[in-house]
XYZ file of C-alpha atoms in Angstrom:
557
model
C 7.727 24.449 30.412
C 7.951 22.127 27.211
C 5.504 21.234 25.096
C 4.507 17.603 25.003
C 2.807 15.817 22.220
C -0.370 14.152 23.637
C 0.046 10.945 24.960
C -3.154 9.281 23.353
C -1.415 10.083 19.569
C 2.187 9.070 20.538
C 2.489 5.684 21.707
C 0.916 2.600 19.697
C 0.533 -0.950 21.146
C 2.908 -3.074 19.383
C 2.291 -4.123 15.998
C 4.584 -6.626 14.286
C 6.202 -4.855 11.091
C 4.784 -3.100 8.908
C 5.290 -1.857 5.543
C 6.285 1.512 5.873
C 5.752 4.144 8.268
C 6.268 4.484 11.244
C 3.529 4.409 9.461
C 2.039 5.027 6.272
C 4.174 8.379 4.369
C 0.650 10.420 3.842
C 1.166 12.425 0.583
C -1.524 15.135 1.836
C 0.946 16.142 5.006
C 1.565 19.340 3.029
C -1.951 20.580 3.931
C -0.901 21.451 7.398
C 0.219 24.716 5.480
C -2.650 26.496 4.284
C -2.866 30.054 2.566
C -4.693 32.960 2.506
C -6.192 31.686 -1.069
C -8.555 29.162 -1.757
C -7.304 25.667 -0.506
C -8.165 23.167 -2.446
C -9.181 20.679 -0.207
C -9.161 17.044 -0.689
C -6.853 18.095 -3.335
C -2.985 18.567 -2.757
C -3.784 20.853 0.164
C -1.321 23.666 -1.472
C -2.282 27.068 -2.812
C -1.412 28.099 -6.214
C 1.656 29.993 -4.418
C 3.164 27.585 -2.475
C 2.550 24.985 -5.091
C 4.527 27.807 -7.274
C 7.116 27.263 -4.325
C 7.566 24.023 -4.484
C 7.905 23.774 -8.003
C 10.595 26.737 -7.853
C 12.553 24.537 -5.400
C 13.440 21.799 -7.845
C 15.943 24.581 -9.818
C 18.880 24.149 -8.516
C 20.117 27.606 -8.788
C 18.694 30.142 -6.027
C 17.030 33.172 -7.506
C 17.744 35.422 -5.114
C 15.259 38.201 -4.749
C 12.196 36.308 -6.392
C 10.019 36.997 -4.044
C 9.696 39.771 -1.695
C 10.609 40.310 2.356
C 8.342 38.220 4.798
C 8.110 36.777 8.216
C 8.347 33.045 6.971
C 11.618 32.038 5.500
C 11.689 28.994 2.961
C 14.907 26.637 3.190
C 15.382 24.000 0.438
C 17.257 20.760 -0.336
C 17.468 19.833 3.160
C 18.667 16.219 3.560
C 15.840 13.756 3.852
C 16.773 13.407 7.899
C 16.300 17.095 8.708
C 14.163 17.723 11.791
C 12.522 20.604 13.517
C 14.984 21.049 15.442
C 17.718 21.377 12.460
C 15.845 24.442 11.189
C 15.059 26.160 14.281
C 18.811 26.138 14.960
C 19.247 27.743 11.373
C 17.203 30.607 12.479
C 18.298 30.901 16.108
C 21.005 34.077 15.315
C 18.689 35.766 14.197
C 15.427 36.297 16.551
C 12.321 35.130 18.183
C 10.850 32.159 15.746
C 7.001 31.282 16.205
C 6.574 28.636 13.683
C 8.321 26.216 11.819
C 6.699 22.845 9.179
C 8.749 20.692 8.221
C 8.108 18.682 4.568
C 10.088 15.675 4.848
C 8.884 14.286 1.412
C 9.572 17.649 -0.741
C 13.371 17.813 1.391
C 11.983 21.594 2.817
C 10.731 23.471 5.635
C 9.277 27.036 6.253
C 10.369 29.010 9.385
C 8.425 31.892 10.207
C 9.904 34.883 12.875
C 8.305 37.038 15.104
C 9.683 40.211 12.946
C 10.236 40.605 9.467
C 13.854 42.030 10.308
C 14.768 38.726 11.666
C 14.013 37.097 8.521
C 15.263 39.691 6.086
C 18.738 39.051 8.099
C 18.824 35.383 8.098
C 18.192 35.485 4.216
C 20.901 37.817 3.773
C 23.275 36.201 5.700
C 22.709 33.270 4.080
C 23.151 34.284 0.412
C 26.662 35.444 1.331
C 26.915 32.175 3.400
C 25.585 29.167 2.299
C 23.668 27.601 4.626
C 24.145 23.846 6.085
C 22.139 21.061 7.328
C 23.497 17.896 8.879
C 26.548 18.809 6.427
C 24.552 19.352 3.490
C 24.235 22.519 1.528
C 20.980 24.394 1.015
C 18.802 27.358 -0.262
C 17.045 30.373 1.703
C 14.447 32.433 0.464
C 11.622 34.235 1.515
C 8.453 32.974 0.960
C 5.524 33.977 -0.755
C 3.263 33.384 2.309
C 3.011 36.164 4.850
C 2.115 33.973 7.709
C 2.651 30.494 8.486
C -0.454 28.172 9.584
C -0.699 24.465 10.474
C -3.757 22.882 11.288
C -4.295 19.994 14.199
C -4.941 17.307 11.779
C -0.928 16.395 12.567
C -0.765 17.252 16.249
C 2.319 15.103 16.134
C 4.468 17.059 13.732
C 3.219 20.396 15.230
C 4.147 19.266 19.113
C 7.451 18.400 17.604
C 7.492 21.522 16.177
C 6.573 23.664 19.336
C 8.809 21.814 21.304
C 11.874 22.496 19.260
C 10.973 26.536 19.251
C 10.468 26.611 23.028
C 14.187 24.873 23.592
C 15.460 27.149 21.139
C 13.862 30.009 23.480
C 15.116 28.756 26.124
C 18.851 28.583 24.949
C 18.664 31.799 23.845
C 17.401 33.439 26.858
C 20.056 31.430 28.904
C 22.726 33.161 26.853
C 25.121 30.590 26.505
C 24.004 27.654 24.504
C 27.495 25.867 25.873
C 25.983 25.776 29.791
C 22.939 23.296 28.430
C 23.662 19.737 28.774
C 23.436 17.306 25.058
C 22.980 14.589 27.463
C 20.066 13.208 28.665
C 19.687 10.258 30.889
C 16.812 7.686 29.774
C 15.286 5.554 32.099
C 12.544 3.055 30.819
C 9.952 1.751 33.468
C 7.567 -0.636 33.140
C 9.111 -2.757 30.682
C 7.026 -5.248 28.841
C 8.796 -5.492 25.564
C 12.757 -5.273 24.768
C 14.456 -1.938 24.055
C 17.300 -1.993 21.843
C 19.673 0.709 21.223
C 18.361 0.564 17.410
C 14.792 1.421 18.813
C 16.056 3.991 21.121
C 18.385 5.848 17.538
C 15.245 5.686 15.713
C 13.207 7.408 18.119
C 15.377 9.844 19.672
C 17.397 11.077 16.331
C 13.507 12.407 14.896
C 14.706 15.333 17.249
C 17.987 16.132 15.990
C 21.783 13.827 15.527
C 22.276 11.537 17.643
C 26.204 10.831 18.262
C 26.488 8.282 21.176
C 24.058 5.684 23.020
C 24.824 3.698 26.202
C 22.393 1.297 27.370
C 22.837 -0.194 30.996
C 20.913 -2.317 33.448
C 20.998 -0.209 37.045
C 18.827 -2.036 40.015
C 16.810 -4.357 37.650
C 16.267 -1.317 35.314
C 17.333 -0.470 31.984
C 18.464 2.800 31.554
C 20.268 4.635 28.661
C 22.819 7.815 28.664
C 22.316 9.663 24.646
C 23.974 12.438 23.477
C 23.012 14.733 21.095
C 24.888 16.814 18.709
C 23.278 20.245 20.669
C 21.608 21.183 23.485
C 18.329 22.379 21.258
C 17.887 18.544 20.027
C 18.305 17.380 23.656
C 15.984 19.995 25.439
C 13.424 19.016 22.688
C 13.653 15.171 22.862
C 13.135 15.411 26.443
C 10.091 17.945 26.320
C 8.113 15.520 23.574
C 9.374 12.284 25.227
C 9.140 12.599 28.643
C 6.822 10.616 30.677
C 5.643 9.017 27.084
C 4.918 5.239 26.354
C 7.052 3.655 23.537
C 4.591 0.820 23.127
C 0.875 1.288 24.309
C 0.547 1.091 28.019
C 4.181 -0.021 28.872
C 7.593 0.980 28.512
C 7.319 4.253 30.080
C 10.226 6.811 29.274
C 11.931 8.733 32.149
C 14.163 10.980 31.072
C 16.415 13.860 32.492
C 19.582 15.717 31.924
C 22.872 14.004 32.522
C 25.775 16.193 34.256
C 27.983 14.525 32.183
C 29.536 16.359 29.576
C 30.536 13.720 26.924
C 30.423 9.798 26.916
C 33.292 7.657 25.979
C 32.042 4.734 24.166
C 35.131 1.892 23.718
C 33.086 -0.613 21.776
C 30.062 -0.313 18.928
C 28.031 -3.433 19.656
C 24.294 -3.894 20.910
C 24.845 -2.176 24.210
C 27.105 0.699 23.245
C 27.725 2.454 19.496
C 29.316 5.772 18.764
C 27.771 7.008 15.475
C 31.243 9.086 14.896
C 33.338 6.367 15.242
C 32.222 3.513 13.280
C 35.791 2.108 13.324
C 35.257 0.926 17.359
C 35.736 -2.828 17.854
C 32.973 -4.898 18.631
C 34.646 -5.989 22.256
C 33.818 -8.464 24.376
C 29.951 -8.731 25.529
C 31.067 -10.658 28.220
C 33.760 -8.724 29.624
C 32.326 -5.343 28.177
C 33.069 -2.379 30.752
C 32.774 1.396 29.656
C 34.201 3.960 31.454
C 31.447 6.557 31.988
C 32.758 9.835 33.335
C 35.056 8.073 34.798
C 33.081 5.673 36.947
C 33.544 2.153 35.759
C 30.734 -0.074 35.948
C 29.755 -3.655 34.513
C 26.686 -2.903 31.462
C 24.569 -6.071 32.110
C 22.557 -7.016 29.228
C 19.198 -4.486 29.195
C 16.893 -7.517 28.340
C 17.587 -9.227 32.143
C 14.705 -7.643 33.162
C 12.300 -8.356 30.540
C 9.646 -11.859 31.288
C 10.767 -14.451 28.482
C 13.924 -12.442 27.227
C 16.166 -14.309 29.927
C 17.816 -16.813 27.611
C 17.778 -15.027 24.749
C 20.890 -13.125 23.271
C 20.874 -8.888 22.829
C 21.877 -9.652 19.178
C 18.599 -12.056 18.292
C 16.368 -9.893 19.904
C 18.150 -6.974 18.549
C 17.848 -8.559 15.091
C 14.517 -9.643 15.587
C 13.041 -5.654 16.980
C 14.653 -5.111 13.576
C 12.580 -6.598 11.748
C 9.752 -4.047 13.009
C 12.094 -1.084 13.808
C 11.322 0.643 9.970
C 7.902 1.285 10.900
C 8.890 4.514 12.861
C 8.102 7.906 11.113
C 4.913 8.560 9.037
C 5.884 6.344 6.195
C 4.864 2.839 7.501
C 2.207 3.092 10.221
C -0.263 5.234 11.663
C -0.330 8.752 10.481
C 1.395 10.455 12.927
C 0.251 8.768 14.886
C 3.253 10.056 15.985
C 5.639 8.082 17.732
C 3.929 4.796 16.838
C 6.025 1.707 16.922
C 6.305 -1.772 15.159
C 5.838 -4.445 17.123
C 9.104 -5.535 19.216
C 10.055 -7.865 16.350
C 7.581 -10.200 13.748
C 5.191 -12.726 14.924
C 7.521 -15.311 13.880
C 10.128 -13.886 15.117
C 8.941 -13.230 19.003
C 7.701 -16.664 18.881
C 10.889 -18.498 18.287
C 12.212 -15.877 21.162
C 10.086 -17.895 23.146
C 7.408 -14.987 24.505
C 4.662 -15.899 25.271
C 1.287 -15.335 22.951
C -0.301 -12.504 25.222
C 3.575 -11.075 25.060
C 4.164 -10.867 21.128
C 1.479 -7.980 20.129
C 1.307 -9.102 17.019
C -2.406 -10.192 17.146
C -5.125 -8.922 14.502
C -7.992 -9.338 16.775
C -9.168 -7.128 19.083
C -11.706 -6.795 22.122
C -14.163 -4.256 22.082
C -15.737 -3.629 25.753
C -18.707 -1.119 26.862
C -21.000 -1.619 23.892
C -24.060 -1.032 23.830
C -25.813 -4.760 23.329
C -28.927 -3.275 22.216
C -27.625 -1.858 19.120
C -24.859 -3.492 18.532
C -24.388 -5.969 15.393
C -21.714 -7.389 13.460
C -22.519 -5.255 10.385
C -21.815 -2.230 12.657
C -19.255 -3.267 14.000
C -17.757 -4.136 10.388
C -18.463 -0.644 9.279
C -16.862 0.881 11.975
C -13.703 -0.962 12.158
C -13.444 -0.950 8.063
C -12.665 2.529 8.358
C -9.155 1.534 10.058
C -8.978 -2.035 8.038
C -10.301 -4.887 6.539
C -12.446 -6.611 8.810
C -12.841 -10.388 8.514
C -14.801 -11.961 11.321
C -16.884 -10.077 13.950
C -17.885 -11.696 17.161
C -20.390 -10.159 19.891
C -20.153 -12.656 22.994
C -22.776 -14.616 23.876
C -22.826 -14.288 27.462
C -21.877 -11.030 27.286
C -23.086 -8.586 24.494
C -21.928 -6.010 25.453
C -18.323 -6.905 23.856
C -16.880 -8.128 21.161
C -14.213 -9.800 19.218
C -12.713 -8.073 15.693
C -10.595 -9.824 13.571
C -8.782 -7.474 11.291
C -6.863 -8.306 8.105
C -3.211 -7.850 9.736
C -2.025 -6.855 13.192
C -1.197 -3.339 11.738
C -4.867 -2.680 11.165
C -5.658 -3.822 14.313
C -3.387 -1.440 15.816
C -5.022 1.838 13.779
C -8.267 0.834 15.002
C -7.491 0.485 18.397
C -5.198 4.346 17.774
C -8.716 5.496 16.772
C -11.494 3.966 18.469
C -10.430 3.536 21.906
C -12.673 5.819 24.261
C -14.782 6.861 21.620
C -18.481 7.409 22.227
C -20.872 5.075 20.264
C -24.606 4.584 20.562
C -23.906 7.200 23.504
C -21.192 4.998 25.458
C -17.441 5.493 25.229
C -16.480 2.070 23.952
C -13.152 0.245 25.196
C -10.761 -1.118 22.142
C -7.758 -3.113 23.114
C -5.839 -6.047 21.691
C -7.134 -9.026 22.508
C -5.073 -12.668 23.858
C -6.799 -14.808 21.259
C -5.084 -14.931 17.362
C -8.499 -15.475 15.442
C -12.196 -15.335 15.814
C -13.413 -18.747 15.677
C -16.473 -19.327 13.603
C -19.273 -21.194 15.787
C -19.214 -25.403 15.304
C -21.773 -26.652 12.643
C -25.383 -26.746 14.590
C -24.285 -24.936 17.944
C -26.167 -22.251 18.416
C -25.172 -18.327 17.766
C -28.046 -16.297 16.820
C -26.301 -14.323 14.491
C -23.631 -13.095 17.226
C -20.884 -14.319 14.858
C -20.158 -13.224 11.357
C -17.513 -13.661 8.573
C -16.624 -11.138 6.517
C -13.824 -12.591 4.686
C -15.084 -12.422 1.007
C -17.101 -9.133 1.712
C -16.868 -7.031 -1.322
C -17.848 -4.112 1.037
C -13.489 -3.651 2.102
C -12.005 -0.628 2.011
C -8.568 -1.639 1.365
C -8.475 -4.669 -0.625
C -6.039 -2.711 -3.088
C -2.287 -2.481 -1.467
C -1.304 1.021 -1.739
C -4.613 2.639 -2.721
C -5.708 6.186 -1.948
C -8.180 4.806 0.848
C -4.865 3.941 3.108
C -3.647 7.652 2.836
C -6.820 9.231 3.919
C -7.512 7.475 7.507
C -8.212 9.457 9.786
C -9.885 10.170 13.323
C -13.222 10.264 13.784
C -14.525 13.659 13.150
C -17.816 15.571 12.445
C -17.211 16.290 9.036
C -17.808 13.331 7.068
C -16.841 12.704 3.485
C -18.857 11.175 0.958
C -17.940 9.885 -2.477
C -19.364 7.999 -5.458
C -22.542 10.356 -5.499
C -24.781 9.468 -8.580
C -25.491 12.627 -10.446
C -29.192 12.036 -9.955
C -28.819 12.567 -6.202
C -29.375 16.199 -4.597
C -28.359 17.939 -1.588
C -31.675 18.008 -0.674
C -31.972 14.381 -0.393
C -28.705 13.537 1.153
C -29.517 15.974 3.908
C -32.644 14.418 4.226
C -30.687 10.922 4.592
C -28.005 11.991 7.429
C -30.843 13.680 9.228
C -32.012 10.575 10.322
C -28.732 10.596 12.290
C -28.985 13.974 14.323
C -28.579 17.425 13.050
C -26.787 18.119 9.507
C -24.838 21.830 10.518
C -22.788 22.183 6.807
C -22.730 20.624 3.334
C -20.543 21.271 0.360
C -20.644 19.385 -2.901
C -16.835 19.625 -4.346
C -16.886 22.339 -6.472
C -14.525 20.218 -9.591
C -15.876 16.309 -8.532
C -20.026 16.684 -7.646
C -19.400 13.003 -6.985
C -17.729 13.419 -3.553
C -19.311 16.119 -0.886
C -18.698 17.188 2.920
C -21.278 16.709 5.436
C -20.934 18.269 8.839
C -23.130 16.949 11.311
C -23.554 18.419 15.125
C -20.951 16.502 16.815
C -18.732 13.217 16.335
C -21.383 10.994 18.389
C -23.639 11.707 15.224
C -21.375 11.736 13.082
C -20.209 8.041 13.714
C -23.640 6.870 13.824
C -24.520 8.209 10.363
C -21.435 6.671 9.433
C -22.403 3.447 10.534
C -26.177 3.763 8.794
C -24.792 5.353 5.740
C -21.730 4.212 4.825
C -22.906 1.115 1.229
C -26.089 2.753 1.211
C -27.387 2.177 -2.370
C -28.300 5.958 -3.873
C -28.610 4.428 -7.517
C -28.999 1.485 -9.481
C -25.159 0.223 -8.972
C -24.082 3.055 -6.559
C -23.529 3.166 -3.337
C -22.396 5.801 -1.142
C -18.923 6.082 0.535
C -18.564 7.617 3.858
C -15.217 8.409 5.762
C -14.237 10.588 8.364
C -12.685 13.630 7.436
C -10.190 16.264 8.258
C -11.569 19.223 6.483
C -13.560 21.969 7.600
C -16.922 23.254 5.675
């Protein structure tokens, strides 16, 4: 009944921490709105209007009337926590909602309604009636965009966003918003790595407040009872969470509604916190017992169950997931990738937790399975992976060439590559990525023999991302047909660069950038192409100290 954000985006094996993000904050998300003007693409994403828009938004008086009645509503200064969820509930009095984008980095959102009326009310009301969010005052207008359209290239933000209008829907054709449960009961199968109630906030409050958590052990299991602030937060968490992986390939979330209608929470500590109440004693972990509709029950610590987490108090794991807990969110990780996670606590950390290597996820190599061994090299393979990270050692077994070992700059990296490349078809075979059990490549001993299986890539000046923080980290993304190109020589034509990725199957499309002739879009006839020209093309020298740059893309020619 609920929409569900793909599984294959959501979940990421567990990286140690990362600088954040949840994942890295990508400063193009405001392309996912695009306008009936020219877009400028590879730009800021934003036509002139809605660049007007956001510029309008930093006055902090509300011109009421600037622009005239539409179907999408524009809501400023929202507090940097606001969620889909947040707005939809802003707009529920009034009718039928069909879209809503939220721009967590310019504090605003756009709602668009089914019927004009329904907007033209919720402005109005609004202007007489300040609006709120999470207890913070802001701004509705209309907008000077008719329609409201978001693209796929952040299939995360718009299943979060579909989720929240169908749970609105469904309140509102219930009738009675007070008959739908805020609680929802959490249970996590399959669990490989610890879940703390800090993991379980930061996930579940990107779908609305969250007041209480209780986390519990029940038959070997940990479970957890949240409650939301609303039923709409609830009804979406569970939609876009249900049946999803926290960390990749484990930790499986269950969830349903609880009949109960409120929790009491005695103590805040590592198994119980009431975000309301921050004035709740610690209590006893040993003798801890809550009082959960009335049914009393011992809360056993929820890392019992977890291999090599026996020993080990809830408060040093809990301090140790910490460590890796900012990376939620687009800021630290992969884009949107969604619900990505940080590894369950540093390298260091897990290891003095005493987990075992294969345990900590916080390697930077990875195995790549199903290649095929008589195209496969370790310049290839370089290229490939570099789009994700830096690669520093490339391995292609010697028994077995058909897989190989990457060593990537950081864990992180690792982890993108494996988001990215896993299942994707190469030289016509859909490769395998996963993490891999050993911590480095090792180079082959001095005089054994490797026949140029194994190569080191450390001091390649060929990395993408040898700069922290440069423009290259905001602009990874899937592989696609459309590939873009930069640091054309002047000299070189279209002619000859179609000439060039011909040699890789069938060029469909190609643009030169109408303000920078130095970059161009290339559309070839599918992504199995497309990565292979890739591959070929990507350092290709085009002039006497050029050479061409080639990354996947999100645009369309």
């Amino acid at each position: 009944m609920y929409a569900v954000v793909p599984p294959d985006y959501i979940c990421l094996p567990p990286p140690p921490p990362q600088p954040v993000h949840f994942l890295y904050t990508i400063k193009r998300g405001s392309e996912e709105l695009m306008s009936h003007g020219a877009m400028v693409t590879n730009g800021t994403g934003l036509s002139p209007q809605l660049q007007g828009e956001m510029n309008d938004a930093k006055k902090v008086k509300l011109d009421s009337g600037a622009n005239p009645p539409s179907r999408v509503v524009h809501i400023r200064s929202l507090p940097h926590e606001a969620a889909e969820t947040d707005i939809v509930q802003l707009g529920m009095p009034f009718g039928k909602m069909t879209n809503v984008l939220v721009l967590k980095q310019k504090n605003q959102a756009f709602l668009e309604f089914q019927d004009e009326s329904a907007a033209i009310n919720m402005v109005s009301y609004y202007q007489t009636n300040p609006a709120q969010v999470r207890l913070k005052p802001c701004y509705v207008q209309f907008s000077n965009h008719k329609e409201l359209k978001t693209d796929a290239s952040h299939s995360f933000q718009n299943a979060n966003a579909q989720a929240a209008l169908q749970a609105a829907q469904a309140v509102m054709v219930s009738g009675n918003a007070d008959e739908q449960t805020t609680i929802l009961r959490v249970i996590v199968d399959n669990v490989l790595y610890p879940v703390t109630l800090e993991v379980l906030h930061q996930l579940f409050s990107r779908f609305g407040k969250v007041l209480k958590i209780i986390t519990f052990t029940k038959n070997n299991t940990f479970q957890a009872l949240i409650q939301f602030s609303d039923p709409i937060s609830a009804t979406t968490a569970k939609a876009s969470l249900d049946g999803q992986n926290i960390y990749n390939g484990c930790n499986t979330l269950k969830i349903d509604y609880s009949k109960l209608t409120n929790l009491n929470v005695k103590y805040n500590n590592d198994k119980s916190r009431d975000f309301t109440r921050p004035d709740l004693p610690s209590g006893d972990p040993a003798l801890d017992q809550l009082q959960m509709g009335g049914a009393p029950g011992m809360v056993t610590s929820p890392f019992t169950a977890v291999p090599g987490f026996g020993a080990a108090s809830p408060t040093a794991i809990s301090a140790a997931v910490a460590q890796g807990a900012h990376a939620f969110g687009l800021a630290g990780g992969v884009p949107m990738a969604g619900f990505g996670m940080a590894s369950p606590g540093a390298f260091g950390a897990a290891a003095r937790l005493g987990m075992p290597l294969a345990a900590q996820g916080g390697s930077s190599v990875i195995l790549v399975s199903n290649l095929d061994e008589e195209k496969v090299t370790p310049d290839a393979l370089f290229t490939l992976f570099g789009v994700y990270g830096d690669v520093h050692r490339v391995k292609i077994l010697f028994n077995k060439k058909d897989n190989a070992l990457v060593q990537m700059a950081d864990p992180h990296q690792a982890q993108l590559a494996i988001t990215y490349l896993d299942k994707v078809r190469v030289w016509g075979k859909n490769i395998r990525v996963a993490q891999s059990r050993h911590a480095v490549v090792q180079m082959p001993k001095e005089g054994q023999p490797d026949a140029g299986l194994t190569k080191d890539f450390v001091n390649s000046p060929l990395h993408r991302f040898k700069r922290p923080g440069s423009k290259n980290c905001q602009n990874i993304f899937p592989p696609s047909a459309v590939l873009h190109l930069s640091n054309i020589p002047a000299s070189v034509t279209e002619e000859q660069i179609q000439s060039w990725f011909s040699d890789y199957g069938a060029v469909r499309a190609f643009k030169f950038f109408q303000k920078d002739r130095k970059m161009a879009l290339v559309q070839m006839s599918s992504v199995d192409e497309a990565i292979h020209a890739l591959i070929g093309m990507h350092n290709k020298q085009v002039g006497e100290n050029s050479h061409l740059r080639v990354s996947f893309s999100k645009s369309t020619i």
